[in-house]
Amino acid sequence: MSLDINQIALHQLIKRDEQTLELVLRESLLPETVAVSDMMEELHRVYSAKNKAYGLFNEGSELADALRNCRSGQDDFLAFSRAATGRLRDELAKYPFAEGGVVLFAQYRYLAVEYLLVAVLSNQQSRRVNDELDISATQYLDINHADIVARIDITEWETNPESTRYLTFLRGRIGRKVADFFMDFLGASVGLDTKAQNKGLLQAVEDYCVESGADKNERQQYRQQVYEYCNEQFQSGEEIALATLSNELAPLGEKKFEEFTREQGYELEDHFPADRSTLKQLTKFAGSGGGLTLNFDALLLGERIFWDPTTDTLTIKGTPPNLRDQLQRRTSGK
């Protein structure tokens, strides 16, 4: 992985009681060692693979102003990170779910793009066995489950300040409040709505198929082609390119897919990230509620699975063997 660390700083927030988050600030930057490089490569890989929300700095963002001063040489990176950690502590302390953690600021370059990554990582305890087969306690940074993370594409921010997507962040497992306090700390607003872009793409595909008069099989094949392209882009960490997708699809009728989306005003970006949960709707039906969870391939609708909208009833012909076995044992009283 061609990841080059420019500067990296670590600080810590320690929760002493319900009202106190103690600030522990490091006095120097973290030296670049093999362990530090490995940690950053893992953090970059894990973060890049997750679905992210996109944003941009608000006018008057303290973090943006401090970062500009740091980039211009008015402040050094360590001073920038120490002051920012203090502001993060102040924002985090407003919320009852506030926990401590290791605060990481890393400026690095990957594939000719310069980034600033900010993360709060939890310090977890585990056990290890040494060469003498003795067990001892050890601590580790829980990178895989990190959910308080933001990354600024410094290259895009500085070259295209009107962009609505140079800042990305994770919404977190705790819910909207995590996004709220982190956005307050960043001084940022939500920008590009990735889920809305993907939903717009799905609607455009459906409408394009309907307008062309494609039959059921042709529609499903078209959905499958769209899904395969988008999934490949997601797996490789690349974005959906509307023009490329259109060129890979055989036109249905006189218009190419991209031309259709422009004329109909779907407001799709030329490039946008893939949202895997939304894209799955191209090839699968899924839903849950009231103690019932269903998930099946779209090809089965009208073949083995039938829906009556009048009675809101699904009829399934041919149940999976393991489900059938459970049903037989339960209904026979065994």
CSV table of C-alpha atoms in Angstrom, one decimal:
chain,number,residue,atom,x,y,z
A,1,MET,CA,0.0,0.0,0.0
A,2,SER,CA,1.5,3.3,-1.1
A,3,LEU,CA,0.6,5.3,2.0
A,4,ASP,CA,3.1,7.9,3.2
A,5,ILE,CA,2.7,9.4,6.7
A,6,ASN,CA,3.6,13.1,6.9
A,7,GLN,CA,2.7,13.8,10.5
A,8,ILE,CA,0.8,11.9,13.2
A,9,ALA,CA,-0.2,12.9,16.7
A,10,LEU,CA,-1.9,11.0,19.5
A,11,HIS,CA,-3.7,12.4,22.6
A,12,GLN,CA,-6.1,10.9,25.1
A,13,LEU,CA,-9.5,11.5,26.7
A,14,ILE,CA,-10.0,9.8,30.0
A,15,LYS,CA,-13.4,9.6,31.6
A,16,ARG,CA,-13.0,10.0,35.3
A,17,ASP,CA,-16.6,10.3,36.2
A,18,GLU,CA,-20.0,11.3,34.7
A,19,GLN,CA,-19.0,14.9,34.4
A,20,THR,CA,-15.3,14.8,33.8
A,21,LEU,CA,-13.3,14.0,30.6
A,22,GLU,CA,-9.6,14.5,31.4
A,23,LEU,CA,-7.4,15.7,28.6
A,24,VAL,CA,-3.9,14.1,28.2
A,25,LEU,CA,-1.9,15.8,25.5
A,26,ARG,CA,1.3,14.3,24.0
A,27,GLU,CA,4.3,16.6,24.0
A,28,SER,CA,5.7,15.5,20.6
A,29,LEU,CA,4.6,14.0,17.3
A,30,LEU,CA,4.5,10.2,17.0
A,31,PRO,CA,7.7,8.9,15.4
A,32,GLU,CA,7.1,6.9,12.2
A,33,THR,CA,7.9,3.3,13.0
A,34,VAL,CA,6.8,0.0,11.4
A,35,ALA,CA,4.1,-0.3,14.0
A,36,VAL,CA,2.8,3.2,13.3
A,37,SER,CA,2.8,2.6,9.6
A,38,ASP,CA,1.0,-0.7,10.0
A,39,MET,CA,-1.6,0.9,12.2
A,40,MET,CA,-2.2,3.7,9.7
A,41,GLU,CA,-2.5,1.3,6.7
A,42,GLU,CA,-5.1,-0.8,8.7
A,43,LEU,CA,-7.0,2.3,9.7
A,44,HIS,CA,-7.0,3.6,6.1
A,45,ARG,CA,-8.2,0.2,4.8
A,46,VAL,CA,-10.9,-0.2,7.4
A,47,TYR,CA,-12.2,3.3,6.9
A,48,SER,CA,-12.2,3.2,3.1
A,49,ALA,CA,-14.3,0.0,3.1
A,50,LYS,CA,-17.1,1.6,5.2
A,51,ASN,CA,-20.1,3.5,4.0
A,52,LYS,CA,-19.5,7.1,4.8
A,53,ALA,CA,-21.5,10.4,4.9
A,54,TYR,CA,-20.1,13.4,3.0
A,55,GLY,CA,-19.8,16.9,4.1
A,56,LEU,CA,-18.2,20.3,3.8
A,57,PHE,CA,-16.9,22.9,6.3
A,58,ASN,CA,-19.3,25.6,7.4
A,59,GLU,CA,-18.2,29.2,7.1
A,60,GLY,CA,-16.4,30.1,10.3
A,61,SER,CA,-15.4,26.5,11.1
A,62,GLU,CA,-12.8,26.7,13.9
A,63,LEU,CA,-11.2,23.4,12.7
A,64,ALA,CA,-11.0,24.6,9.1
A,65,ASP,CA,-9.5,27.9,10.2
A,66,ALA,CA,-6.9,26.1,12.4
A,67,LEU,CA,-6.1,23.7,9.5
A,68,ARG,CA,-5.5,26.6,7.1
A,69,ASN,CA,-3.1,28.2,9.6
A,70,CYS,CA,-1.4,24.9,10.0
A,71,ARG,CA,-1.1,24.4,6.2
A,72,SER,CA,0.2,28.0,5.8
A,73,GLY,CA,2.9,27.4,8.4
A,74,GLN,CA,1.5,29.7,11.1
A,75,ASP,CA,1.0,26.8,13.5
A,76,ASP,CA,2.7,23.4,13.6
A,77,PHE,CA,0.8,20.2,13.4
A,78,LEU,CA,1.3,19.2,17.0
A,79,ALA,CA,-0.1,22.6,18.3
A,80,PHE,CA,-3.0,22.2,15.8
A,81,SER,CA,-3.8,18.7,17.1
A,82,ARG,CA,-3.5,19.7,20.8
A,83,ALA,CA,-5.9,22.6,20.4
A,84,ALA,CA,-8.4,20.5,18.3
A,85,THR,CA,-8.4,17.8,20.9
A,86,GLY,CA,-9.4,20.3,23.5
A,87,ARG,CA,-12.3,21.5,21.3
A,88,LEU,CA,-13.3,17.9,20.8
A,89,ARG,CA,-13.3,17.2,24.5
A,90,ASP,CA,-15.6,20.3,25.0
A,91,GLU,CA,-18.1,19.1,22.4
A,92,LEU,CA,-18.0,15.4,23.5
A,93,ALA,CA,-18.5,16.4,27.2
A,94,LYS,CA,-22.0,17.8,26.3
A,95,TYR,CA,-23.4,14.3,25.7
A,96,PRO,CA,-24.3,11.7,28.3
A,97,PHE,CA,-22.8,8.9,26.2
A,98,ALA,CA,-19.4,10.5,26.2
A,99,GLU,CA,-16.6,8.0,26.6
A,100,GLY,CA,-12.8,8.4,26.6
A,101,GLY,CA,-10.4,7.2,24.0
A,102,VAL,CA,-7.3,7.8,22.0
A,103,VAL,CA,-7.6,10.8,19.7
A,104,LEU,CA,-5.6,10.4,16.5
A,105,PHE,CA,-4.7,13.1,14.0
A,106,ALA,CA,-2.9,11.9,10.9
A,107,GLN,CA,-1.8,13.8,7.9
A,108,TYR,CA,-0.9,11.3,5.1
A,109,ARG,CA,-0.7,10.9,1.4
A,110,TYR,CA,-2.3,8.0,-0.5
A,111,LEU,CA,-2.2,7.7,-4.3
A,112,ALA,CA,-1.2,11.4,-4.8
A,113,VAL,CA,-4.1,12.6,-2.5
A,114,GLU,CA,-3.3,14.2,0.8
A,115,TYR,CA,-5.6,13.5,3.7
A,116,LEU,CA,-6.2,14.5,7.3
A,117,LEU,CA,-7.8,11.8,9.3
A,118,VAL,CA,-9.3,12.4,12.8
A,119,ALA,CA,-10.4,9.5,14.9
A,120,VAL,CA,-11.3,8.6,18.5
A,121,LEU,CA,-10.2,5.0,19.0
A,122,SER,CA,-11.2,2.9,22.0
A,123,ASN,CA,-8.4,1.2,24.0
A,124,GLN,CA,-9.5,-2.4,24.6
A,125,GLN,CA,-8.0,-5.1,26.8
A,126,SER,CA,-7.2,-8.6,25.7
A,127,ARG,CA,-5.0,-11.6,26.6
A,128,ARG,CA,-1.8,-12.9,25.0
A,129,VAL,CA,0.3,-16.0,25.4
A,130,ASN,CA,4.1,-15.5,25.4
A,131,ASP,CA,6.8,-17.9,24.3
A,132,GLU,CA,6.8,-19.5,27.8
A,133,LEU,CA,3.0,-20.1,27.4
A,134,ASP,CA,2.2,-17.7,30.2
A,135,ILE,CA,-0.9,-15.5,29.9
A,136,SER,CA,-0.7,-11.8,30.4
A,137,ALA,CA,-3.0,-8.8,29.8
A,138,THR,CA,-2.4,-6.5,26.8
A,139,GLN,CA,-4.1,-3.5,25.4
A,140,TYR,CA,-4.9,-2.7,21.7
A,141,LEU,CA,-6.6,-0.1,19.6
A,142,ASP,CA,-10.0,-1.3,18.4
A,143,ILE,CA,-9.7,-0.1,14.8
A,144,ASN,CA,-12.2,-2.4,13.2
A,145,HIS,CA,-15.0,-1.1,15.4
A,146,ALA,CA,-14.0,2.6,15.2
A,147,ASP,CA,-17.1,4.7,14.6
A,148,ILE,CA,-16.0,8.2,15.5
A,149,VAL,CA,-13.8,9.0,12.4
A,150,ALA,CA,-13.7,11.8,9.9
A,151,ARG,CA,-11.3,12.3,7.0
A,152,ILE,CA,-10.7,15.5,5.0
A,153,ASP,CA,-9.4,15.2,1.4
A,154,ILE,CA,-7.0,18.2,1.7
A,155,THR,CA,-6.2,18.0,-2.0
A,156,GLU,CA,-9.8,18.5,-3.0
A,157,TRP,CA,-10.5,21.0,-0.3
A,158,GLU,CA,-7.6,23.3,-1.4
A,159,THR,CA,-8.1,22.8,-5.2
A,160,ASN,CA,-11.9,22.7,-5.3
A,161,PRO,CA,-13.3,24.6,-2.2
A,162,GLU,CA,-16.9,24.6,-3.7
A,163,SER,CA,-17.0,20.8,-3.5
A,164,THR,CA,-19.6,19.2,-1.2
A,165,ARG,CA,-17.7,16.0,-0.6
A,166,TYR,CA,-14.1,16.7,0.5
A,167,LEU,CA,-15.0,15.7,4.1
A,168,THR,CA,-16.3,12.3,5.0
A,169,PHE,CA,-17.4,10.8,8.3
A,170,LEU,CA,-19.0,7.7,9.8
A,171,ARG,CA,-22.4,8.1,11.4
A,172,GLY,CA,-21.6,5.6,14.1
A,173,ARG,CA,-23.4,2.8,15.9
A,174,ILE,CA,-24.9,5.0,18.6
A,175,GLY,CA,-27.0,7.0,16.1
A,176,ARG,CA,-27.5,10.6,15.0
A,177,LYS,CA,-26.0,12.1,18.2
A,178,VAL,CA,-22.6,10.8,17.3
A,179,ALA,CA,-22.8,12.5,13.9
A,180,ASP,CA,-24.2,15.6,15.6
A,181,PHE,CA,-21.3,16.2,18.1
A,182,PHE,CA,-18.7,15.3,15.5
A,183,MET,CA,-20.1,17.6,12.9
A,184,ASP,CA,-20.2,20.3,15.6
A,185,PHE,CA,-16.6,19.7,16.4
A,186,LEU,CA,-15.6,19.8,12.7
A,187,GLY,CA,-17.8,22.8,12.0
A,188,ALA,CA,-19.2,21.0,9.1
A,189,SER,CA,-22.6,20.3,7.3
A,190,VAL,CA,-23.7,17.2,5.4
A,191,GLY,CA,-22.9,17.6,1.7
A,192,LEU,CA,-23.4,15.0,-1.0
A,193,ASP,CA,-26.2,12.6,-0.1
A,194,THR,CA,-24.8,9.2,-1.3
A,195,LYS,CA,-27.9,7.2,-0.4
A,196,ALA,CA,-30.1,9.7,-2.4
A,197,GLN,CA,-27.8,9.4,-5.4
A,198,ASN,CA,-28.0,5.6,-5.3
A,199,LYS,CA,-31.8,5.6,-4.9
A,200,GLY,CA,-32.0,8.0,-7.8
A,201,LEU,CA,-30.0,5.6,-9.9
A,202,LEU,CA,-32.3,2.7,-9.0
A,203,GLN,CA,-35.4,4.8,-9.9
A,204,ALA,CA,-33.8,5.9,-13.2
A,205,VAL,CA,-33.0,2.2,-14.1
A,206,GLU,CA,-36.6,1.2,-13.4
A,207,ASP,CA,-38.1,4.1,-15.4
A,208,TYR,CA,-35.7,3.5,-18.3
A,209,CYS,CA,-36.8,-0.1,-18.5
A,210,VAL,CA,-40.5,0.8,-18.4
A,211,GLU,CA,-40.1,3.5,-21.1
A,212,SER,CA,-38.3,1.1,-23.4
A,213,GLY,CA,-41.1,-1.5,-23.1
A,214,ALA,CA,-38.6,-4.2,-21.9
A,215,ASP,CA,-40.2,-7.4,-20.7
A,216,LYS,CA,-39.7,-8.9,-17.3
A,217,ASN,CA,-36.5,-10.9,-18.2
A,218,GLU,CA,-34.9,-8.0,-20.0
A,219,ARG,CA,-35.6,-5.8,-17.0
A,220,GLN,CA,-34.0,-8.2,-14.6
A,221,GLN,CA,-31.0,-8.7,-16.8
A,222,TYR,CA,-30.6,-4.9,-17.0
A,223,ARG,CA,-30.8,-4.6,-13.2
A,224,GLN,CA,-28.2,-7.4,-12.8
A,225,GLN,CA,-25.8,-5.6,-15.2
A,226,VAL,CA,-26.1,-2.4,-13.3
A,227,TYR,CA,-25.6,-4.2,-10.0
A,228,GLU,CA,-22.5,-6.0,-11.2
A,229,TYR,CA,-20.9,-2.8,-12.4
A,230,CYS,CA,-21.7,-0.9,-9.2
A,231,ASN,CA,-20.7,-3.7,-7.0
A,232,GLU,CA,-17.3,-4.0,-8.7
A,233,GLN,CA,-16.8,-0.2,-8.2
A,234,PHE,CA,-17.6,-0.6,-4.5
A,235,GLN,CA,-15.3,-3.6,-4.1
A,236,SER,CA,-12.4,-1.7,-5.7
A,237,GLY,CA,-13.1,1.4,-3.7
A,238,GLU,CA,-14.0,3.4,-6.9
A,239,GLU,CA,-17.0,5.5,-7.5
A,240,ILE,CA,-19.9,4.9,-9.9
A,241,ALA,CA,-19.2,6.8,-13.1
A,242,LEU,CA,-22.5,7.5,-14.9
A,243,ALA,CA,-21.0,7.7,-18.4
A,244,THR,CA,-19.0,4.5,-17.9
A,245,LEU,CA,-22.0,2.6,-16.7
A,246,SER,CA,-24.1,3.9,-19.6
A,247,ASN,CA,-21.4,2.8,-22.1
A,248,GLU,CA,-21.4,-0.7,-20.5
A,249,LEU,CA,-25.1,-1.1,-20.9
A,250,ALA,CA,-26.8,-1.9,-24.2
A,251,PRO,CA,-29.3,0.9,-25.1
A,252,LEU,CA,-32.9,0.1,-24.6
A,253,GLY,CA,-34.5,1.9,-27.5
A,254,GLU,CA,-33.1,5.0,-29.1
A,255,LYS,CA,-31.6,6.7,-26.0
A,256,LYS,CA,-28.6,5.6,-24.0
A,257,PHE,CA,-29.1,5.4,-20.3
A,258,GLU,CA,-27.0,8.5,-19.5
A,259,GLU,CA,-29.0,10.6,-22.0
A,260,PHE,CA,-32.2,9.4,-20.5
A,261,THR,CA,-31.2,10.4,-17.0
A,262,ARG,CA,-30.2,13.9,-18.1
A,263,GLU,CA,-33.4,14.5,-20.0
A,264,GLN,CA,-35.6,13.3,-17.2
A,265,GLY,CA,-33.9,15.4,-14.6
A,266,TYR,CA,-32.8,12.8,-12.0
A,267,GLU,CA,-30.0,15.1,-10.9
A,268,LEU,CA,-27.4,12.4,-10.7
A,269,GLU,CA,-23.8,13.4,-10.2
A,270,ASP,CA,-21.3,12.4,-12.9
A,271,HIS,CA,-19.5,10.4,-10.2
A,272,PHE,CA,-20.8,9.3,-6.8
A,273,PRO,CA,-19.9,6.6,-4.3
A,274,ALA,CA,-21.8,3.3,-4.3
A,275,ASP,CA,-24.1,2.5,-1.4
A,276,ARG,CA,-24.2,-1.2,-1.1
A,277,SER,CA,-27.4,-1.5,1.0
A,278,THR,CA,-29.3,0.5,-1.6
A,279,LEU,CA,-27.8,-1.3,-4.6
A,280,LYS,CA,-28.8,-4.7,-3.2
A,281,GLN,CA,-32.4,-3.7,-4.1
A,282,LEU,CA,-31.5,-4.2,-7.8
A,283,THR,CA,-31.3,-8.0,-7.3
A,284,LYS,CA,-33.0,-8.8,-4.0
A,285,PHE,CA,-36.1,-8.1,-2.0
A,286,ALA,CA,-35.6,-7.7,1.8
A,287,GLY,CA,-37.6,-6.5,4.8
A,288,SER,CA,-38.2,-7.1,8.4
A,289,GLY,CA,-40.8,-6.1,11.0
A,290,GLY,CA,-43.3,-7.6,13.4
A,291,GLY,CA,-41.1,-10.6,14.1
A,292,LEU,CA,-40.8,-11.5,10.4
A,293,THR,CA,-37.6,-11.2,8.2
A,294,LEU,CA,-37.6,-12.0,4.5
A,295,ASN,CA,-34.8,-11.9,2.0
A,296,PHE,CA,-35.0,-13.4,-1.5
A,297,ASP,CA,-33.6,-13.0,-5.0
A,298,ALA,CA,-35.7,-10.7,-7.2
A,299,LEU,CA,-35.8,-13.5,-9.9
A,300,LEU,CA,-38.1,-15.5,-7.7
A,301,LEU,CA,-40.9,-13.0,-7.7
A,302,GLY,CA,-43.5,-14.3,-10.0
A,303,GLU,CA,-41.8,-17.7,-10.2
A,304,ARG,CA,-41.8,-19.2,-6.8
A,305,ILE,CA,-42.9,-16.2,-4.8
A,306,PHE,CA,-46.2,-14.4,-5.5
A,307,TRP,CA,-47.5,-11.2,-3.9
A,308,ASP,CA,-51.2,-10.3,-3.8
A,309,PRO,CA,-51.3,-6.5,-3.2
A,310,THR,CA,-55.0,-6.6,-2.4
A,311,THR,CA,-54.6,-8.9,0.7
A,312,ASP,CA,-50.9,-8.0,1.2
A,313,THR,CA,-50.1,-11.8,1.1
A,314,LEU,CA,-47.0,-13.5,-0.1
A,315,THR,CA,-47.3,-17.1,-1.3
A,316,ILE,CA,-44.0,-19.1,-1.3
A,317,LYS,CA,-43.8,-22.3,-3.4
A,318,GLY,CA,-41.0,-24.5,-2.2
A,319,THR,CA,-39.5,-23.7,1.1
A,320,PRO,CA,-35.7,-24.1,1.9
A,321,PRO,CA,-35.0,-27.6,3.2
A,322,ASN,CA,-33.7,-26.5,6.6
A,323,LEU,CA,-36.8,-24.3,7.1
A,324,ARG,CA,-39.1,-27.1,6.0
A,325,ASP,CA,-37.4,-29.5,8.4
A,326,GLN,CA,-38.0,-27.1,11.3
A,327,LEU,CA,-41.6,-26.6,10.3
A,328,GLN,CA,-42.2,-30.3,10.1
A,329,ARG,CA,-40.7,-31.0,13.5
A,330,ARG,CA,-42.6,-28.2,15.1
A,331,THR,CA,-46.0,-29.0,13.6
A,332,SER,CA,-45.6,-32.7,14.3
A,333,GLY,CA,-45.1,-32.0,18.0
A,334,LYS,CA,-41.6,-33.6,18.1
